[in-house]
PDB file of C-alpha atoms in Angstrom:
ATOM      1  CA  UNK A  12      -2.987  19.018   8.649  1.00  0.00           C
ATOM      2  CA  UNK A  13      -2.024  15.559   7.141  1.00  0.00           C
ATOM      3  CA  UNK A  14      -4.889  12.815   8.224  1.00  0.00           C
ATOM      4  CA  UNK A  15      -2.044  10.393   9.083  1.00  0.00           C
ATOM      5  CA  UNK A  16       1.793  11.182  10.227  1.00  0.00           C
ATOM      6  CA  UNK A  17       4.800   9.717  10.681  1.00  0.00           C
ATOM      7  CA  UNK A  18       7.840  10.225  12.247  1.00  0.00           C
ATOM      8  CA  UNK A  19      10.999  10.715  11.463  1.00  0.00           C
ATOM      9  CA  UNK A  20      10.665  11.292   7.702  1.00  0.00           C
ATOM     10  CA  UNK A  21      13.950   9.606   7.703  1.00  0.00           C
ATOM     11  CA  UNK A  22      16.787   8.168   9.369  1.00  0.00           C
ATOM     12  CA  UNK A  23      20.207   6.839   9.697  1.00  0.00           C
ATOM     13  CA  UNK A  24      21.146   4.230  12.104  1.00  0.00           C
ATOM     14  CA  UNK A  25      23.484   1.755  12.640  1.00  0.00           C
ATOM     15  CA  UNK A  26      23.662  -2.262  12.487  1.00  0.00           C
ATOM     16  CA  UNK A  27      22.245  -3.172  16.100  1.00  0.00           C
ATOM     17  CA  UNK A  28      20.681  -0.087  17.211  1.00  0.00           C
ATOM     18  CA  UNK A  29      17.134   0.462  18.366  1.00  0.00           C
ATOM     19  CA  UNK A  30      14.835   2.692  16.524  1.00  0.00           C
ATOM     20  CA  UNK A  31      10.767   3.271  16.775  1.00  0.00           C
ATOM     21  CA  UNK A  32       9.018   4.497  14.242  1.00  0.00           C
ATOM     22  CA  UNK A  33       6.391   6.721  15.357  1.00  0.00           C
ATOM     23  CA  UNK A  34       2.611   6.477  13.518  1.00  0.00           C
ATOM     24  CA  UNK A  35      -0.192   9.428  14.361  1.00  0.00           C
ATOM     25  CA  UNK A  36      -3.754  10.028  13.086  1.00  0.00           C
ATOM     26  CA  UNK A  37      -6.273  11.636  13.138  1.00  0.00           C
ATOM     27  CA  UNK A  38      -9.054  10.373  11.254  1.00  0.00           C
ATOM     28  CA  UNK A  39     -10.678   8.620  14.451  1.00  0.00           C
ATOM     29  CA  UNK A  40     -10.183   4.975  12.396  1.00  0.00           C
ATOM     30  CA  UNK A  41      -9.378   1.848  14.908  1.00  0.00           C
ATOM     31  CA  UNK A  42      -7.279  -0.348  12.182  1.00  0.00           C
ATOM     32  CA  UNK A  43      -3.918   0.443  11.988  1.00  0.00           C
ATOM     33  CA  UNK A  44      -0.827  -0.666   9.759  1.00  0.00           C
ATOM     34  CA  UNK A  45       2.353  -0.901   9.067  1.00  0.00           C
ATOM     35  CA  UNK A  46       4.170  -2.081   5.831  1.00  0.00           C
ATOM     36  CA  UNK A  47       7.647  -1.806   4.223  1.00  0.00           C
ATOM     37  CA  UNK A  48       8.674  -0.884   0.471  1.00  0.00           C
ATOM     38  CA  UNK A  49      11.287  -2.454  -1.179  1.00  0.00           C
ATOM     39  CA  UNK A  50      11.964  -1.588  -4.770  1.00  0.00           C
ATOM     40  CA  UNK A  51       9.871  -4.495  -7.149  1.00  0.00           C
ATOM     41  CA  UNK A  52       8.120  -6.202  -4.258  1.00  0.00           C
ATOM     42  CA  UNK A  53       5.659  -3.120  -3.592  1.00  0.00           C
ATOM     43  CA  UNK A  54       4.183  -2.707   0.289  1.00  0.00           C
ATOM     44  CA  UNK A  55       4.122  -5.669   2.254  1.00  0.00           C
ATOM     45  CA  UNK A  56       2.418  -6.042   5.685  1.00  0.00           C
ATOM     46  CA  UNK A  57       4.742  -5.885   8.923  1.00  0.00           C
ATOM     47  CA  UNK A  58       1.895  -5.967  11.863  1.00  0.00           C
ATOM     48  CA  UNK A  59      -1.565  -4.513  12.223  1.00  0.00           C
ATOM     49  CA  UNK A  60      -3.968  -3.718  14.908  1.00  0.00           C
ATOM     50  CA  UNK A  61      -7.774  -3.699  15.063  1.00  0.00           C
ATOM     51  CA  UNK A  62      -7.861  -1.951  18.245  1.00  0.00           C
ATOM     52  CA  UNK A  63      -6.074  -0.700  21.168  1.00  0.00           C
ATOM     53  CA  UNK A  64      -5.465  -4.107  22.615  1.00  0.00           C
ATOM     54  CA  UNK A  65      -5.397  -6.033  19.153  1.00  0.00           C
ATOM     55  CA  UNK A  66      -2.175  -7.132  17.658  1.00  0.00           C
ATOM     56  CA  UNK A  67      -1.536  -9.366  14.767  1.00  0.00           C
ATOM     57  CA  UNK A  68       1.628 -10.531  12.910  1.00  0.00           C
ATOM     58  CA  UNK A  69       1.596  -9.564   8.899  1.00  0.00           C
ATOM     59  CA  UNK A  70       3.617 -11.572   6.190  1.00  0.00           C
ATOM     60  CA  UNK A  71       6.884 -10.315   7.507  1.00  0.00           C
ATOM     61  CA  UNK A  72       6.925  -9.960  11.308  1.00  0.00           C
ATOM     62  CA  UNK A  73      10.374 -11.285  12.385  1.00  0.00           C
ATOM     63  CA  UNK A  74      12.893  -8.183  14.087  1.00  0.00           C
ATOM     64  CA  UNK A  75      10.148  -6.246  14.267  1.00  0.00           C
ATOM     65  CA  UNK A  76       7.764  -5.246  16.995  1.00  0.00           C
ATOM     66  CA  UNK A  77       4.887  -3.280  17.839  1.00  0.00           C
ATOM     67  CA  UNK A  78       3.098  -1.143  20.057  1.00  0.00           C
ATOM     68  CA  UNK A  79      -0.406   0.484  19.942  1.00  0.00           C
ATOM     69  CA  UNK A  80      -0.210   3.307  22.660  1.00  0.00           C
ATOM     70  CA  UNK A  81      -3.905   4.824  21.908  1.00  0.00           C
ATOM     71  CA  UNK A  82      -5.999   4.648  18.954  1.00  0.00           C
ATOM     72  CA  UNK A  83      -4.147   7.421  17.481  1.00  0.00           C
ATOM     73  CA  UNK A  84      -1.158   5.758  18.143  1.00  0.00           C
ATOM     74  CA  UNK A  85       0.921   2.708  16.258  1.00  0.00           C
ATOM     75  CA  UNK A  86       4.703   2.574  16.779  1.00  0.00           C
ATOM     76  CA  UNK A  87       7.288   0.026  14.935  1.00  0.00           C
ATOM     77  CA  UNK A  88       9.809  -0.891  16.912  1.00  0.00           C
ATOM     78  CA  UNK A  89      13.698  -2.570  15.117  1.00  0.00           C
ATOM     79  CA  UNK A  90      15.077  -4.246  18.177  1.00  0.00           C
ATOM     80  CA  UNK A  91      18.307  -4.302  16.759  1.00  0.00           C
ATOM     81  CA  UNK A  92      18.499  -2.719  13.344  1.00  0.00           C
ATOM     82  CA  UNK A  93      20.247  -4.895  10.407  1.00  0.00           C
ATOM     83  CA  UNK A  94      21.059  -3.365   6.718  1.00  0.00           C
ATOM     84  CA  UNK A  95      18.389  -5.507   5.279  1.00  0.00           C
ATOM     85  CA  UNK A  96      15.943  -3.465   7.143  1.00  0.00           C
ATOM     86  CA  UNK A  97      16.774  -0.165   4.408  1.00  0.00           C
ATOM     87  CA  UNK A  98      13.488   0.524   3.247  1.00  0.00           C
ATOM     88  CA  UNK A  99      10.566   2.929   3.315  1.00  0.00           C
ATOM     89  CA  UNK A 100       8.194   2.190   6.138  1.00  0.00           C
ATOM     90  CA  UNK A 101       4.624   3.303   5.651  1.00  0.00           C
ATOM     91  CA  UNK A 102       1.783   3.445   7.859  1.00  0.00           C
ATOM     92  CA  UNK A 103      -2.072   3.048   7.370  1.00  0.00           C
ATOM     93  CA  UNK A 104      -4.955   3.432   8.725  1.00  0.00           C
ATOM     94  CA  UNK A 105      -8.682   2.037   7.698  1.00  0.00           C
ATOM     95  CA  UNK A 106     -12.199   1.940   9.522  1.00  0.00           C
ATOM     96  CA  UNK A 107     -13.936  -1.217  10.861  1.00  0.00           C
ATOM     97  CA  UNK A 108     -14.720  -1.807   6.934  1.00  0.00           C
ATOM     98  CA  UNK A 109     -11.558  -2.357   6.418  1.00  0.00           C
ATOM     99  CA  UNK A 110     -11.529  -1.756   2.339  1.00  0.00           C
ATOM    100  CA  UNK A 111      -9.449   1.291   1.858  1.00  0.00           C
ATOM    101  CA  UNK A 112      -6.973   1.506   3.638  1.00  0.00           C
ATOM    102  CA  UNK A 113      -5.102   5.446   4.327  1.00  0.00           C
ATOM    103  CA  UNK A 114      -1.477   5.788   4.460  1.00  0.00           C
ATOM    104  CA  UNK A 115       1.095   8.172   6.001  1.00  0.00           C
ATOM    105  CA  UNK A 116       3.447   9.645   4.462  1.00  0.00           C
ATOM    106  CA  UNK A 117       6.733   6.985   4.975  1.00  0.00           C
ATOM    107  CA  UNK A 118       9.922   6.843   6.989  1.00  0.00           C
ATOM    108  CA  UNK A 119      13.062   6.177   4.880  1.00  0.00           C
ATOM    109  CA  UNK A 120      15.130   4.437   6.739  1.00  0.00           C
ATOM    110  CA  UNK A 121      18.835   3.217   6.101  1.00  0.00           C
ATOM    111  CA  UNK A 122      20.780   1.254   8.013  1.00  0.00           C
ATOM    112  CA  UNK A 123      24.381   1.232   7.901  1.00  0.00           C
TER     113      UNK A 123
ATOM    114  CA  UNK B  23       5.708 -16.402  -4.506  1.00  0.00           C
ATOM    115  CA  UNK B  24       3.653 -13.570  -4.941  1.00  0.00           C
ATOM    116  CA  UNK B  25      -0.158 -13.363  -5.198  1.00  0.00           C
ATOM    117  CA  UNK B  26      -0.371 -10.054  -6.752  1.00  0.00           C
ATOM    118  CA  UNK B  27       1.443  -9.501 -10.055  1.00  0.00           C
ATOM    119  CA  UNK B  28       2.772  -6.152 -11.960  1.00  0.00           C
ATOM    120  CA  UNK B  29       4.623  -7.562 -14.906  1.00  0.00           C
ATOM    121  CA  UNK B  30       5.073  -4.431 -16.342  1.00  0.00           C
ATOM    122  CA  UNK B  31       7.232  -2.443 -14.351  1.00  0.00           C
ATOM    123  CA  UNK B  32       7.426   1.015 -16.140  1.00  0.00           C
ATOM    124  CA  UNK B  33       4.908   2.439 -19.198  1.00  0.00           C
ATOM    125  CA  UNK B  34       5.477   5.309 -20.964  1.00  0.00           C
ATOM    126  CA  UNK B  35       2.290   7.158 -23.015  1.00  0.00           C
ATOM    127  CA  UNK B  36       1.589  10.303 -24.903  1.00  0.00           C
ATOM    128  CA  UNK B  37      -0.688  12.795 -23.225  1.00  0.00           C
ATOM    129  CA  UNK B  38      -4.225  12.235 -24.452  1.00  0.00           C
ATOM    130  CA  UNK B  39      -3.943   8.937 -24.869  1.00  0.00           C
ATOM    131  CA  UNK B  40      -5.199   5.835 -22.879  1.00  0.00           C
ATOM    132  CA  UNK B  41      -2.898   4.390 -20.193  1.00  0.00           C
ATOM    133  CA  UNK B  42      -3.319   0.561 -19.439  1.00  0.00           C
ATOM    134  CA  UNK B  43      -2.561  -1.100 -16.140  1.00  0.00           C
ATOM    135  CA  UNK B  44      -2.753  -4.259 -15.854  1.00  0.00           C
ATOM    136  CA  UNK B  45      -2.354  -6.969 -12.528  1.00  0.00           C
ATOM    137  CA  UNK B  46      -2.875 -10.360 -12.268  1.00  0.00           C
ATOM    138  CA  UNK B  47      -3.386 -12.264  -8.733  1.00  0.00           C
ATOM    139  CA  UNK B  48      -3.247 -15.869  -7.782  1.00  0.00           C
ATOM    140  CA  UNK B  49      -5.718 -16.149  -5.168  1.00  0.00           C
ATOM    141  CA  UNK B  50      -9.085 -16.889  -5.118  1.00  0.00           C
ATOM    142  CA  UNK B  51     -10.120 -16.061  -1.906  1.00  0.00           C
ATOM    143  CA  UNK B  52      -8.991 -12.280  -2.458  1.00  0.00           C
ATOM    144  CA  UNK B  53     -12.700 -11.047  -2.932  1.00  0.00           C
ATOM    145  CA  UNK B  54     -12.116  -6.771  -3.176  1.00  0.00           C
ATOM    146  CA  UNK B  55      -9.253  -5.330  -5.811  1.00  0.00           C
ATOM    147  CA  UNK B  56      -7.790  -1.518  -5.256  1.00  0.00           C
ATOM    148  CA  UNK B  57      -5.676   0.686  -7.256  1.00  0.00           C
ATOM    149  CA  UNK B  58      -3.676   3.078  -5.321  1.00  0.00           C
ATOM    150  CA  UNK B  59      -1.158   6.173  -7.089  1.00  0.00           C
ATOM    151  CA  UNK B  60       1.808   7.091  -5.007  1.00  0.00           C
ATOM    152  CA  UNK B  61       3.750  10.072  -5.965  1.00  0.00           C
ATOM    153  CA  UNK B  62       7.328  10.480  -5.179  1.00  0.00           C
ATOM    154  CA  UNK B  63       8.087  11.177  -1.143  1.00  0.00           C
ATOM    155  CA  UNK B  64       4.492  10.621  -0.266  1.00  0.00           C
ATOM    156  CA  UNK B  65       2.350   7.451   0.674  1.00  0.00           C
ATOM    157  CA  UNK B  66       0.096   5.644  -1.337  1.00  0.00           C
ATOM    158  CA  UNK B  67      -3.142   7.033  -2.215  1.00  0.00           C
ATOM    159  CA  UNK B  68      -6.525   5.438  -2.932  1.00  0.00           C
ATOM    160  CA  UNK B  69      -7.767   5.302  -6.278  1.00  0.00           C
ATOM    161  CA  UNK B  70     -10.111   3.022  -7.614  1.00  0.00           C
ATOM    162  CA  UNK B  71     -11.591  -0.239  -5.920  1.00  0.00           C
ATOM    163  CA  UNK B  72     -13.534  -2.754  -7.370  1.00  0.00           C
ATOM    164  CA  UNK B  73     -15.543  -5.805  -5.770  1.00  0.00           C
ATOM    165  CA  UNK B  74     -15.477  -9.405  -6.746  1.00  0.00           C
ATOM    166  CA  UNK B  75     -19.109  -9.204  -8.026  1.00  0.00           C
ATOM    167  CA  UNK B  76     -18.329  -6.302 -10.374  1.00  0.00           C
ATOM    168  CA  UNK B  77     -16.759  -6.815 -13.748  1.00  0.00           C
ATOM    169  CA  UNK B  78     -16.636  -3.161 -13.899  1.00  0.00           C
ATOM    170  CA  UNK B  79     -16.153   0.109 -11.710  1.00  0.00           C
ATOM    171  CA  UNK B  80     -15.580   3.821 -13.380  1.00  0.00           C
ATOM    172  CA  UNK B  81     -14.673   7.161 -11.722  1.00  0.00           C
ATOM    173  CA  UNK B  82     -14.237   9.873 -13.967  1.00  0.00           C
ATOM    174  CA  UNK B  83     -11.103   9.014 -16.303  1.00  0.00           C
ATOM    175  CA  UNK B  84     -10.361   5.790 -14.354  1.00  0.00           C
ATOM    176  CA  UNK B  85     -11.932   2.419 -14.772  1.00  0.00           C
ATOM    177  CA  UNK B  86     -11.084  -0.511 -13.475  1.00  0.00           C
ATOM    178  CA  UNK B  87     -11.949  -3.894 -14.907  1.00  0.00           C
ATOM    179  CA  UNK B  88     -12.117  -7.451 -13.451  1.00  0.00           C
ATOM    180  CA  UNK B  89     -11.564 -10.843 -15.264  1.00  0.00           C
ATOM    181  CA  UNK B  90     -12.622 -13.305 -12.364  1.00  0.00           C
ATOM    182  CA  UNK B  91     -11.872 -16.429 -14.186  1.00  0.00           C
ATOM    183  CA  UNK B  92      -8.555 -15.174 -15.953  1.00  0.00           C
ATOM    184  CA  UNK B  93      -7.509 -13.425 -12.309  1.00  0.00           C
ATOM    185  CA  UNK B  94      -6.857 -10.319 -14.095  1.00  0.00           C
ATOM    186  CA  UNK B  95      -7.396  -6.437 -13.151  1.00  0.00           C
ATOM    187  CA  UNK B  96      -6.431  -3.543 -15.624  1.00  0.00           C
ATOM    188  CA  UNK B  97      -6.885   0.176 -14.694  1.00  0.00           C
ATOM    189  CA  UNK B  98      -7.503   2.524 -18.141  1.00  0.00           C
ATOM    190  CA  UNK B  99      -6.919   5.982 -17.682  1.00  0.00           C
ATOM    191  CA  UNK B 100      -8.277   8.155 -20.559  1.00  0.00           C
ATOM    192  CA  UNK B 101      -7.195  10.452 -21.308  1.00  0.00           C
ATOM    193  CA  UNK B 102      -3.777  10.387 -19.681  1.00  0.00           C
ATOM    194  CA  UNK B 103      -2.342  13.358 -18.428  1.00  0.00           C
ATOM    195  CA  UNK B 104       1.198  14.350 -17.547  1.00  0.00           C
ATOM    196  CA  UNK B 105      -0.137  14.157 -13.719  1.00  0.00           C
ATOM    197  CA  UNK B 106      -1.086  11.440 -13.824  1.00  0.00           C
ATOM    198  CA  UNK B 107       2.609  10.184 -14.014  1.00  0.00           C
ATOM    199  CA  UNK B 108       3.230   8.540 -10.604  1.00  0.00           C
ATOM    200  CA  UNK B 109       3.754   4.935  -9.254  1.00  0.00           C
ATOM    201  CA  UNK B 110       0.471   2.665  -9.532  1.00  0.00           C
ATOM    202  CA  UNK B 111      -0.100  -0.517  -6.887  1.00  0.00           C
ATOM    203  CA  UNK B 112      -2.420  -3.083  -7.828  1.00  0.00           C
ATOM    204  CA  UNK B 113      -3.941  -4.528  -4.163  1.00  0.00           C
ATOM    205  CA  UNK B 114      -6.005  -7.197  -3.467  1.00  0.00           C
ATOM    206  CA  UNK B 115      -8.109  -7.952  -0.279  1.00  0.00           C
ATOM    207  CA  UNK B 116      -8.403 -11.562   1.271  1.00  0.00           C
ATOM    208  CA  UNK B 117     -12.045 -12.596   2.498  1.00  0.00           C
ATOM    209  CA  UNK B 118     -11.657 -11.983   5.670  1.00  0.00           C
ATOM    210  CA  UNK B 119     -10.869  -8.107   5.069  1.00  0.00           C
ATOM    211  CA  UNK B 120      -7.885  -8.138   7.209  1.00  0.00           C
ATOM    212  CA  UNK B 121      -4.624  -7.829   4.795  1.00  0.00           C
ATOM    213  CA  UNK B 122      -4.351  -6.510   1.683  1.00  0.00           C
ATOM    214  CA  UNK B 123      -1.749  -8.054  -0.630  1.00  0.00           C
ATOM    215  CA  UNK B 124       0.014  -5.569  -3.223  1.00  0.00           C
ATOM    216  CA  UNK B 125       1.851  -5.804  -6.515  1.00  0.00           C
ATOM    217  CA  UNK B 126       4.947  -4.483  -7.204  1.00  0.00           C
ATOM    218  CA  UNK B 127       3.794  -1.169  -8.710  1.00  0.00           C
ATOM    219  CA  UNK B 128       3.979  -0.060 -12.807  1.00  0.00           C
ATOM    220  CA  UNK B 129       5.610   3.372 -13.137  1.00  0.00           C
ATOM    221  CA  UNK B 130       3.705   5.547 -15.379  1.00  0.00           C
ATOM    222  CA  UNK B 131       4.953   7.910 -17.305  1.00  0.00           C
ATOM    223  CA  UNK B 132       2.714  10.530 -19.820  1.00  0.00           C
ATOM    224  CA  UNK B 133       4.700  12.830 -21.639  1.00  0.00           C
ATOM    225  CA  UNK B 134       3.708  15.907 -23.105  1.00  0.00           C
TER     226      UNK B 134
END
């Protein structure tokens, strides 16, 4: 079983619908991630959490939101979903070291 | 503006050969460099890492090299192998260990 999951694998929405993206793992690490790809301008950092009641903004935090349900357990959250939002959405996960960081597998995610 | 730098977005090599990546960064407080491979429809995975007080790390067929005052990384893979074609991220971690800034990925391709 993969260390770190996410779900859905992909999806199509519309402009101004809410969708979570769903983040699971299981390699008992208490930093967790999330980051979006965009073609050229590799991952970039949306939020991350240290621990279950830790939550920091990344580089690019705005219509976005979070939620860290359990240690296991980091969800994204598009309020209300624009087109410039089409992207792959990864999550990661690290331990208190923080240097390597382990990701999931992505979320593709268009929005129409 | 971004701190982490792929100029080269695609390289093509013969199999056998050596593959060069290379990454320059802008910041000096980034203090821990990684290298991470991402094949198509799956996330990002850890490769090489090197720390700011290394000019040098190796792992089998991968080495990565630092240039402190030129703010340059290259990863050498030798010798290249048609698996090894994939997506490579050049990432750099800030001082405080709590972000990691990426490039915008080189596209490797060794042919046969």
């Amino acid at each position: 079983d993969a260390d770190v999951t996410q779900t859905p694998r992909n999806r199509i929405t519309k402009t101004g619908k809410r969708i979570m993206l769903e983040c699971s793992q299981t390699k008992g690490h208490d930093r967790m991630y999330w980051y979006r790809q965009d073609p050229g301008l590799g991952l970039r950092l949306i939020y991350y959490s240290f621990d279950v009641k830790d939550i920091n903004k990344g580089e690019i935090s705005d219509g976005y939101s979070v939620s860290r349900q359990a240690q296991a357990k980091f969800s994204l959250s598009l309020e209300s979903a624009i087109p410039n939002q089409t992207a792959l959405y990864f999550c990661a996960t690290s331990d208190l070291l923080g240097k390597t960081q382990y990701f999931g597998p992505g979320t593709r995610l268009l929005v129409l | 503006d971004q701190q982490v730098k792929q100029n080269s977005p695609s390289l093509s090599v013969q199999e056998g050969r050596i593959s060069i990546l290379n990454c320059d960064y802008t910041n000096s407080m980034f203090d821990y460099f990684l290298w991470y491979k991402k094949y198509p429809a799956e996330g990002p995975t850890f490769l090489i890492s090197i720390s700011s007080i290394k000019d040098k790390n190796e792992d089998g067929r991968f080495t990565v090299f630092l240039n402190k005052s030129a703010k340059h990384l290259s990863l050498h893979i030798v010798p290249s192998q048609p698996g090894d074609s994939a997506v490579y991220f050049c990432a750099a971690l800030n001082n405080a260990g709590n972000m990691l800034t990426f490039g915008g990925g080189t596209r490797l391709m060794v042919k046969p």
